[in-house]
Tab-separated table of C-alpha atoms in Angstrom:
chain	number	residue	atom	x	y	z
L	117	UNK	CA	-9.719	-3.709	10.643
L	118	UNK	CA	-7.815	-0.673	12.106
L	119	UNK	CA	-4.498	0.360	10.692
L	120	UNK	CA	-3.514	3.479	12.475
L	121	UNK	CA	-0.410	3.681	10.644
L	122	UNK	CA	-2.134	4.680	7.120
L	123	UNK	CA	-2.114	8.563	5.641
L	124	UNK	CA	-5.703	8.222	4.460
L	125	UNK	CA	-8.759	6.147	5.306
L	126	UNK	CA	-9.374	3.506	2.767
L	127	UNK	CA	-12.432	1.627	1.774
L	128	UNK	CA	-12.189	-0.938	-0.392
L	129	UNK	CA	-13.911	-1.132	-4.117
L	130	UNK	CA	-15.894	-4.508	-3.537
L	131	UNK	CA	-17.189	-3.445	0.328
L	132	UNK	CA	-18.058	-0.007	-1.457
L	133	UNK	CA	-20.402	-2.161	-3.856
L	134	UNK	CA	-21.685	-4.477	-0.995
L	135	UNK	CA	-22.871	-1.891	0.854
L	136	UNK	CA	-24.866	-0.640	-1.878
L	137	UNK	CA	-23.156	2.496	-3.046
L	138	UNK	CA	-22.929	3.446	-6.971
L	139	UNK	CA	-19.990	4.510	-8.728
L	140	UNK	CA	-21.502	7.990	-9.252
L	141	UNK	CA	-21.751	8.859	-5.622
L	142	UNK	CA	-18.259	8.868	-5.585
L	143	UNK	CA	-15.857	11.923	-5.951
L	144	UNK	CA	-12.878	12.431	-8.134
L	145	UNK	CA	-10.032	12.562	-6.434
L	146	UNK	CA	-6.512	13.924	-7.293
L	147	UNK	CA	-3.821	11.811	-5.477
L	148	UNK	CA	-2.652	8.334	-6.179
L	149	UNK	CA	-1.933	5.991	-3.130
L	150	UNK	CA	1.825	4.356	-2.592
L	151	UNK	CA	2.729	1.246	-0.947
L	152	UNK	CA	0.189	-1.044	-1.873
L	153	UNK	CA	1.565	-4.476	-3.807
L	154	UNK	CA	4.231	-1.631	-4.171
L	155	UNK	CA	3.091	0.029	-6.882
L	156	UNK	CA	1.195	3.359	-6.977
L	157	UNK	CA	-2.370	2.715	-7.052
L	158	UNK	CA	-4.767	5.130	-8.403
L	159	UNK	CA	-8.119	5.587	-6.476
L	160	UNK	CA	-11.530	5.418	-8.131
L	161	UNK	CA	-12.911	8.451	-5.880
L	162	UNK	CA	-13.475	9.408	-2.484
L	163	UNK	CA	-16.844	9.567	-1.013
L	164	UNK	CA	-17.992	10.252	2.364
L	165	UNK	CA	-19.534	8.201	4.755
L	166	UNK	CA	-21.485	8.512	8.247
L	167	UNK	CA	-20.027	6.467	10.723
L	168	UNK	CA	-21.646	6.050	14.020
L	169	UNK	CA	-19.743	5.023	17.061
L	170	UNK	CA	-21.719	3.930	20.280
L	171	UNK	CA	-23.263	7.647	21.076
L	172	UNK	CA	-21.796	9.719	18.635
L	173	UNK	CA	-21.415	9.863	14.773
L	174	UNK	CA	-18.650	11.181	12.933
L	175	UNK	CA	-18.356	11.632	9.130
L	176	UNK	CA	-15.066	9.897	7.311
L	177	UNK	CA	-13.710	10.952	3.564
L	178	UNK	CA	-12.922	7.435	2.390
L	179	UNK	CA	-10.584	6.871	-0.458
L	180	UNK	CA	-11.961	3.651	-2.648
L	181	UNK	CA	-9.539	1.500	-3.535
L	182	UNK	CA	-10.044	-1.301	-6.398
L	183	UNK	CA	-7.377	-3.885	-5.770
L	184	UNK	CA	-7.489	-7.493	-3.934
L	185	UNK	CA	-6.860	-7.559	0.008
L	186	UNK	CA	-8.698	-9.458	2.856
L	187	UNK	CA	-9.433	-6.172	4.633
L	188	UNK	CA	-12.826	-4.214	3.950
L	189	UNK	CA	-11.831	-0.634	5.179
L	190	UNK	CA	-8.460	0.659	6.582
L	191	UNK	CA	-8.585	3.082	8.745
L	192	UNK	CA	-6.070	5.571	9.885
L	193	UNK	CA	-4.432	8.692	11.389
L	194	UNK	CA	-7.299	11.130	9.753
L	195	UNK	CA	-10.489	9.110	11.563
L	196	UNK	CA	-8.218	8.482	14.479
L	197	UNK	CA	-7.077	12.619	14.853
L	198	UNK	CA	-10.902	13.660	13.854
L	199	UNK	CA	-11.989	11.895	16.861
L	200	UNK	CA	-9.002	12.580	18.968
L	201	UNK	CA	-8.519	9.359	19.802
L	202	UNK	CA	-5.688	6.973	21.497
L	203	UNK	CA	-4.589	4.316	19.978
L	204	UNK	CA	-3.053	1.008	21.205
L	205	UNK	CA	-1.713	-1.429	18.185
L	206	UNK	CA	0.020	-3.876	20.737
L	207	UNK	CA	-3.470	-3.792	22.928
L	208	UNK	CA	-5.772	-3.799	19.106
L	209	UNK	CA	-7.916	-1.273	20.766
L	210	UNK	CA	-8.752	2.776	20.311
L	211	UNK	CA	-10.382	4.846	22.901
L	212	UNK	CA	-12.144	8.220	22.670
L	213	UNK	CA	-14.461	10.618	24.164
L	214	UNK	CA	-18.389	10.337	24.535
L	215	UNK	CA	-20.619	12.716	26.054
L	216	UNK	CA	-21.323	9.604	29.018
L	217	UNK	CA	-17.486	9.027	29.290
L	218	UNK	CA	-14.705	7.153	27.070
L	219	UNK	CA	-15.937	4.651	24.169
L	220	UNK	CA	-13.748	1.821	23.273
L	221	UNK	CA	-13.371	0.297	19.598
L	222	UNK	CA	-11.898	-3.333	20.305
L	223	UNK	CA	-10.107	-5.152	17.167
L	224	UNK	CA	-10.295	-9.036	17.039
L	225	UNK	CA	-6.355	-10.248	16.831
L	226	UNK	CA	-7.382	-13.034	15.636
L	227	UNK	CA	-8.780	-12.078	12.368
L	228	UNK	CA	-6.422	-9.581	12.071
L	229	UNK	CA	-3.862	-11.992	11.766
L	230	UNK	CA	-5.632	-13.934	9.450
L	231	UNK	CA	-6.020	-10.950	7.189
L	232	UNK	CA	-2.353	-10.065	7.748
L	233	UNK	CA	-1.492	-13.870	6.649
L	234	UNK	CA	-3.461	-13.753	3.311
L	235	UNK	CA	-2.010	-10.410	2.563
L	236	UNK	CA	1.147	-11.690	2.743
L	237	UNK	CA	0.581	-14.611	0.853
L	238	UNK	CA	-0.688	-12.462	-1.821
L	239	UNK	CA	2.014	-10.454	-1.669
L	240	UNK	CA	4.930	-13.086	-1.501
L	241	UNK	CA	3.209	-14.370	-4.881
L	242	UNK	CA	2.671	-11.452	-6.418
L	243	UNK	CA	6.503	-10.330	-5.529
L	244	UNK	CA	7.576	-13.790	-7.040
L	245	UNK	CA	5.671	-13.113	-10.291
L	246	UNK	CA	7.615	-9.757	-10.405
L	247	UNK	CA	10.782	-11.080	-9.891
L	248	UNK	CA	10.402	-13.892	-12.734
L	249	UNK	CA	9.213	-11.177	-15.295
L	250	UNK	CA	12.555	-8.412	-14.011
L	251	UNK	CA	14.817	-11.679	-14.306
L	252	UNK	CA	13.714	-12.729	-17.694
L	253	UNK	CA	13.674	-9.132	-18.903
L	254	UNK	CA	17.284	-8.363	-17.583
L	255	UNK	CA	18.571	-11.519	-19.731
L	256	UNK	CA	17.081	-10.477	-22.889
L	257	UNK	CA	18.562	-6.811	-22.487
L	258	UNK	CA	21.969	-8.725	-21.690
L	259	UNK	CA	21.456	-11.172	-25.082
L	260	UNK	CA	20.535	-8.095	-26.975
L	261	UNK	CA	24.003	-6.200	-25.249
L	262	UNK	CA	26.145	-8.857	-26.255
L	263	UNK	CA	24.675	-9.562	-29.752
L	264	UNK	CA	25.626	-5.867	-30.469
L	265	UNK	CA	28.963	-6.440	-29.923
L	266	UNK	CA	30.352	-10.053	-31.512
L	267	UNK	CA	33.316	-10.759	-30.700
L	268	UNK	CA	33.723	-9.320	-27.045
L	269	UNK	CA	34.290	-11.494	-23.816
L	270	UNK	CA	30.919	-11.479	-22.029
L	271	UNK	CA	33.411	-10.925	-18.511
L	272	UNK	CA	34.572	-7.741	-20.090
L	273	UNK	CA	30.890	-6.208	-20.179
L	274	UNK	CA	29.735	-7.947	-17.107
L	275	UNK	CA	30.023	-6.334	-13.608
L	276	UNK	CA	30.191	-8.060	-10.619
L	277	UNK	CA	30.050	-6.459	-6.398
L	278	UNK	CA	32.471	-8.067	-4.697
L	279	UNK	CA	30.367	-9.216	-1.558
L	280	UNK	CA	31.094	-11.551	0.639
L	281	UNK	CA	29.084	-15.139	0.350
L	282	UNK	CA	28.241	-15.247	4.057
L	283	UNK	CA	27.233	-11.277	4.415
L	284	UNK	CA	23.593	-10.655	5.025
L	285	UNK	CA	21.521	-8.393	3.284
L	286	UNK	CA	19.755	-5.570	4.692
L	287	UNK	CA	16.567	-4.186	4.152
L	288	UNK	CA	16.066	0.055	4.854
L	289	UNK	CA	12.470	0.376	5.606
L	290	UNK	CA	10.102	2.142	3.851
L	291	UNK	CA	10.502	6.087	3.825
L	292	UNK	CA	6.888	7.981	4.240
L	293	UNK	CA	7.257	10.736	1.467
L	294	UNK	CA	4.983	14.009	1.818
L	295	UNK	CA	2.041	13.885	-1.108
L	296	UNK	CA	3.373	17.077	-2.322
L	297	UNK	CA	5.728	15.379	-3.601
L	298	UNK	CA	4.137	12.677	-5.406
L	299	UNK	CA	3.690	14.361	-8.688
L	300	UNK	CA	7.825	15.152	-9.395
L	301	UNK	CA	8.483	11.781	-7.875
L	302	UNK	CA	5.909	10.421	-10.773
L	303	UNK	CA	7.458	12.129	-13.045
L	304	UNK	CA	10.896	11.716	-12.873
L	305	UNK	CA	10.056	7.622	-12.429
L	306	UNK	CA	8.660	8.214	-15.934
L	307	UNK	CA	11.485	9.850	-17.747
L	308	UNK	CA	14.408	6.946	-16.002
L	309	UNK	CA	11.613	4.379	-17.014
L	310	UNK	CA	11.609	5.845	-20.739
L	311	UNK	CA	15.379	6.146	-21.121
């Protein structure tokens, strides 16, 4: 599957092992990856591969990912700019340069909607699961609030938006931060989760 969109090229943990590789071929690797299941995900290395396309080969640095998804390998804008290549999501297709003229990677849209549909499907559960375990830890904080202070009105500590019942809500999309700044971003997550 090719996912122009991503910052790195990912291979995933369980393809790594198919394909034979050991663990200590791998790399270390100092950055953590954002947006998958939303969480950060740490990598378990990097390690670099030989990839050979029609008439020419081209060596990738895959990051290797160990978490559940129905793709193999996502790969993105640094294959896609090492081989100066143009890309086509609508059309599922890339085409670069070979020394006899252009080369064409086709996708198949139909798996790649079938990948897209499990990955959702894992994510709508996994989301649920979240949800359940924010909602039930919001009412014990709220028990705990109100058993501190006997006495008092719960509508006097509750707070309420006034919004209307028929308003719709809205959804920002999802803001592509610079890895630079990963590490404060980390960090000040940790200290608002500790307080």
């Amino acid at each position: 599957m090719i996912d122009t969109g991503s910052a790195v090229d990912i291979l995933f943990y369980r393809t790594f092992k198919a394909m034979g590789y050991k663990d200590e071929e791998m790399t270390p690797a100092s950055y953590n990856i954002h947006g998958f299941n939303k969480a950060i995900t740490k990598q378990k290395g990097e390690i670099v591969m030989r990839i050979l396309l029609g008439e020419i080969e081209t060596k990738i640095t895959l990051c290797v990912l160990d978490i559940e998804s129905p793709y193999n390998m996502l790969l993105g804008r640094p294959w896609v700019h090492g081989l100066n290549a143009v890309t086509s999501t609508l059309h599922q297709c890339i085409r670069f340069q070979i020394p006899s003229g252009i080369g064409e990677i086709r996708g198949d849209v139909k798996a790649a909607n079938t990948c897209n549909q499990i990955d959702v499907r894992n994510y709508e559960g996994r989301g649920k699961k979240q949800k359940d375990r924010w909602r039930k830890a919001k009412e014990q904080r709220k028990e705990k609030n109100m058993d501190e202070m006997p006495g008092i009105d719960p509508s006097v500590a509750c707070h309420k938006l006034d919004i209307k019942k028929n308003a719709k809500p809205f959804k920002q999309r999802i803001r592509k931060i610079s890895t630079d700044y990963h590490p404060k971003i980390e960090e000040e997550l940790q200290k608002m989760l500790d307080a």
